[in-house]
PDB file of C-alpha atoms in Angstrom:
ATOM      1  CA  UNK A 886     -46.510 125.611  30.623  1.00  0.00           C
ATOM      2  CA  UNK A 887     -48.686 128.464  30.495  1.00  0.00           C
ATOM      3  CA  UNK A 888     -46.451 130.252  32.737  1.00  0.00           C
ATOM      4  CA  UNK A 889     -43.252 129.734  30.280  1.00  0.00           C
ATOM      5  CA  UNK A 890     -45.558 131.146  27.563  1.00  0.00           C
ATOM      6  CA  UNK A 891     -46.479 133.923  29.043  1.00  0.00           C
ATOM      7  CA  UNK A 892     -42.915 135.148  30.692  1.00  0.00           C
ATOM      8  CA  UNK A 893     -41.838 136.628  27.158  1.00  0.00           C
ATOM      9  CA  UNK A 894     -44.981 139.127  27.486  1.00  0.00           C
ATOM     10  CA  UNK A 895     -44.249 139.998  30.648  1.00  0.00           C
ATOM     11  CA  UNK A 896     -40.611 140.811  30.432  1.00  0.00           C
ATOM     12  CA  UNK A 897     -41.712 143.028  27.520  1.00  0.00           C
ATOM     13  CA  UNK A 898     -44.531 144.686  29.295  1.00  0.00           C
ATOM     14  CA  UNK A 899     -41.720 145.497  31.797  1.00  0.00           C
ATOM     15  CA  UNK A 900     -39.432 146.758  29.742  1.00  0.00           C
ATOM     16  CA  UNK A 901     -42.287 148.939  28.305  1.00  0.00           C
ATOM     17  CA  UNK A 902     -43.024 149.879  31.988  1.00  0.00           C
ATOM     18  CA  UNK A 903     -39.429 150.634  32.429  1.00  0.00           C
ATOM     19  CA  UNK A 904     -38.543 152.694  29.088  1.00  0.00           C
ATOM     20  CA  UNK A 905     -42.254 154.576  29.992  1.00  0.00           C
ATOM     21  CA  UNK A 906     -40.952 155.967  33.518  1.00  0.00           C
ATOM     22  CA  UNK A 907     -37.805 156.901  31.863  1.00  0.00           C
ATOM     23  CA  UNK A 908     -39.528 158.804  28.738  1.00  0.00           C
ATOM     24  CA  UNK A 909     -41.467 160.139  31.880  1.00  0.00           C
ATOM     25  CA  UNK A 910     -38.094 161.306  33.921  1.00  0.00           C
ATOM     26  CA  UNK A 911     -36.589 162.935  30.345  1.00  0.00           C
ATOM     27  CA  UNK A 912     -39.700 164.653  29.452  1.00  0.00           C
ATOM     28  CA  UNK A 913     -39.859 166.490  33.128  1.00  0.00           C
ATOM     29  CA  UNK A 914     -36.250 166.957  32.907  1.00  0.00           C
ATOM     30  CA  UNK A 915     -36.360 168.626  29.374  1.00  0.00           C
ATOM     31  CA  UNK A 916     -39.481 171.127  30.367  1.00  0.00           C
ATOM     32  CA  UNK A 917     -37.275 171.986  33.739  1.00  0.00           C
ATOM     33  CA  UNK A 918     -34.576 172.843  31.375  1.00  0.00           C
ATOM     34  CA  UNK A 919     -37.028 174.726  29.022  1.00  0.00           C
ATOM     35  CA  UNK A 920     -38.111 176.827  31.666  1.00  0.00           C
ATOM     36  CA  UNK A 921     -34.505 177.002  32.745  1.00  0.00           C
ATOM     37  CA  UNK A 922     -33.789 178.254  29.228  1.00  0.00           C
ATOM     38  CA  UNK A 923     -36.784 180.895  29.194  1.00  0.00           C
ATOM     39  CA  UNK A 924     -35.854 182.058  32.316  1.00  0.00           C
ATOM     40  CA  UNK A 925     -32.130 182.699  31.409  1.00  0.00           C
ATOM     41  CA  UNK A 926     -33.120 184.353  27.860  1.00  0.00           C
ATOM     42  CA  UNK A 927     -35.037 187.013  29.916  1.00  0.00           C
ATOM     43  CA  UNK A 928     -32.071 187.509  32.176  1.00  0.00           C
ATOM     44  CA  UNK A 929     -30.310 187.817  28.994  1.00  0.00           C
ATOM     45  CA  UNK A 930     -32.849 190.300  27.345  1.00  0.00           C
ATOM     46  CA  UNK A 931     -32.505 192.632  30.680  1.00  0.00           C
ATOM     47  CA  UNK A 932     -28.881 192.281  30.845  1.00  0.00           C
ATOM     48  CA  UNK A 933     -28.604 193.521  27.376  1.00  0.00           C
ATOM     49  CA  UNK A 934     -30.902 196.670  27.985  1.00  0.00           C
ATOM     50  CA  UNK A 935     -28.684 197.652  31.013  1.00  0.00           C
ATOM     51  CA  UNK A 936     -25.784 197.360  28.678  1.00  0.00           C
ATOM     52  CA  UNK A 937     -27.801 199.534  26.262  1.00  0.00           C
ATOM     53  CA  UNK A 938     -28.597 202.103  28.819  1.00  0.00           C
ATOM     54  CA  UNK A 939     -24.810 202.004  30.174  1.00  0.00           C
ATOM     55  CA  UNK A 940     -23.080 202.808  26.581  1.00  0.00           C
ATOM     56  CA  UNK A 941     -25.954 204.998  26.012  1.00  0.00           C
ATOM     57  CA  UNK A 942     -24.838 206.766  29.369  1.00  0.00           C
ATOM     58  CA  UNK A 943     -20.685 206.456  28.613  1.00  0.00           C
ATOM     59  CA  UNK A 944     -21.655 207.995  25.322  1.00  0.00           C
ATOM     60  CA  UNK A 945     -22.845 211.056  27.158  1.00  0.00           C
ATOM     61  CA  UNK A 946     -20.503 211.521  30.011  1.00  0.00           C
ATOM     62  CA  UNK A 947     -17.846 210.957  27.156  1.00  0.00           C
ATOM     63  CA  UNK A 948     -19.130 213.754  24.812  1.00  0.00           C
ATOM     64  CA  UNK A 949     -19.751 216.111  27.900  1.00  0.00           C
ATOM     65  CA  UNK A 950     -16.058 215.362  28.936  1.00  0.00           C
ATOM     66  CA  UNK A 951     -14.718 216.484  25.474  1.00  0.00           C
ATOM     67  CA  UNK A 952     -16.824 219.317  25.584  1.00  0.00           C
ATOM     68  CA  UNK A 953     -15.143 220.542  28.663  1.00  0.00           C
ATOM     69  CA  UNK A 954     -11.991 219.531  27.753  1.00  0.00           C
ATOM     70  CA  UNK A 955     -12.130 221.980  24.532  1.00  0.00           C
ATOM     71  CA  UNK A 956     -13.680 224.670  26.707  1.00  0.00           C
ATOM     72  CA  UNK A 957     -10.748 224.250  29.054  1.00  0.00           C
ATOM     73  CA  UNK A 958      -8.208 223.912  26.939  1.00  0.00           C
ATOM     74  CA  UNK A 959      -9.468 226.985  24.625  1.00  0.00           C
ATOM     75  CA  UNK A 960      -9.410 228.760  27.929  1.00  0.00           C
ATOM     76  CA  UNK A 961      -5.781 227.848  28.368  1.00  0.00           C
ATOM     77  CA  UNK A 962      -4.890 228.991  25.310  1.00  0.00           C
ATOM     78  CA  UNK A 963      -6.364 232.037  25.495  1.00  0.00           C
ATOM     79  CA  UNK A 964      -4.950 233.008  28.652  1.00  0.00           C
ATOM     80  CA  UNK A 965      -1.545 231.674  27.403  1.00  0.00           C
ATOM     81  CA  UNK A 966      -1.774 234.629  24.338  1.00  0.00           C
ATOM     82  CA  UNK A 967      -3.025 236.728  26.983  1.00  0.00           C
ATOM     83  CA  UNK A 968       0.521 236.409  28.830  1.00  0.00           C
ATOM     84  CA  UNK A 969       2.814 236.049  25.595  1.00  0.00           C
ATOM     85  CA  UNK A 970       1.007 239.067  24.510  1.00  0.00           C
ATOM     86  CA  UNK A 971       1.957 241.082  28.003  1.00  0.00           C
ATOM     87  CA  UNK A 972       5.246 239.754  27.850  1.00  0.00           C
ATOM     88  CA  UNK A 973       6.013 240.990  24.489  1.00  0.00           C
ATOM     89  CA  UNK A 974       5.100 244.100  25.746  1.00  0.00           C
ATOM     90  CA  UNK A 975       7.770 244.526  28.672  1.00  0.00           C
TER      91      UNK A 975
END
């Protein structure tokens, strides 16, 4: 009789045994995927200062492009009067 008594407590403590290895299991789990987390917010944070620098560096190359395209093309036009001009003269 004892033993029929006592079979309630130890299914429980079992279950208790049970749901503590699975707390156990989710709680490594969830500070794997913390560190997962922090590890793919830095990659994040350095992506995002490479795409910093690489608009930074578009920017330039962009506004030393239209610099030498006005250069060029005020060169064009100048030659271009330069012609019309000897033209007019023959």
């Amino acid at each position: 009789m004892a033993g029929s008594r006592t079979k309630p407590i130890d299914d429980l403590e079992k279950q208790v045994d049970r749901l503590l290895n699975e707390f156990r299991k989710k709680l490594k789990n969830n500070t794997g995927a913390e560190e997962r987390l922090k590890e793919l917010k830095a990659e994040f944070n350095r992506q995002a200062k490479e795409l910093d620098r690489l608009r930074r560096k578009a920017a330039e190359a962009s506004g030393e492009l239209d610099l030498q395209y006005r250069r060029k093309r005020e060169e064009i036009q100048s030659r271009l009067a330069n012609v019309l001009a000897r033209l007019e003269v023959l």
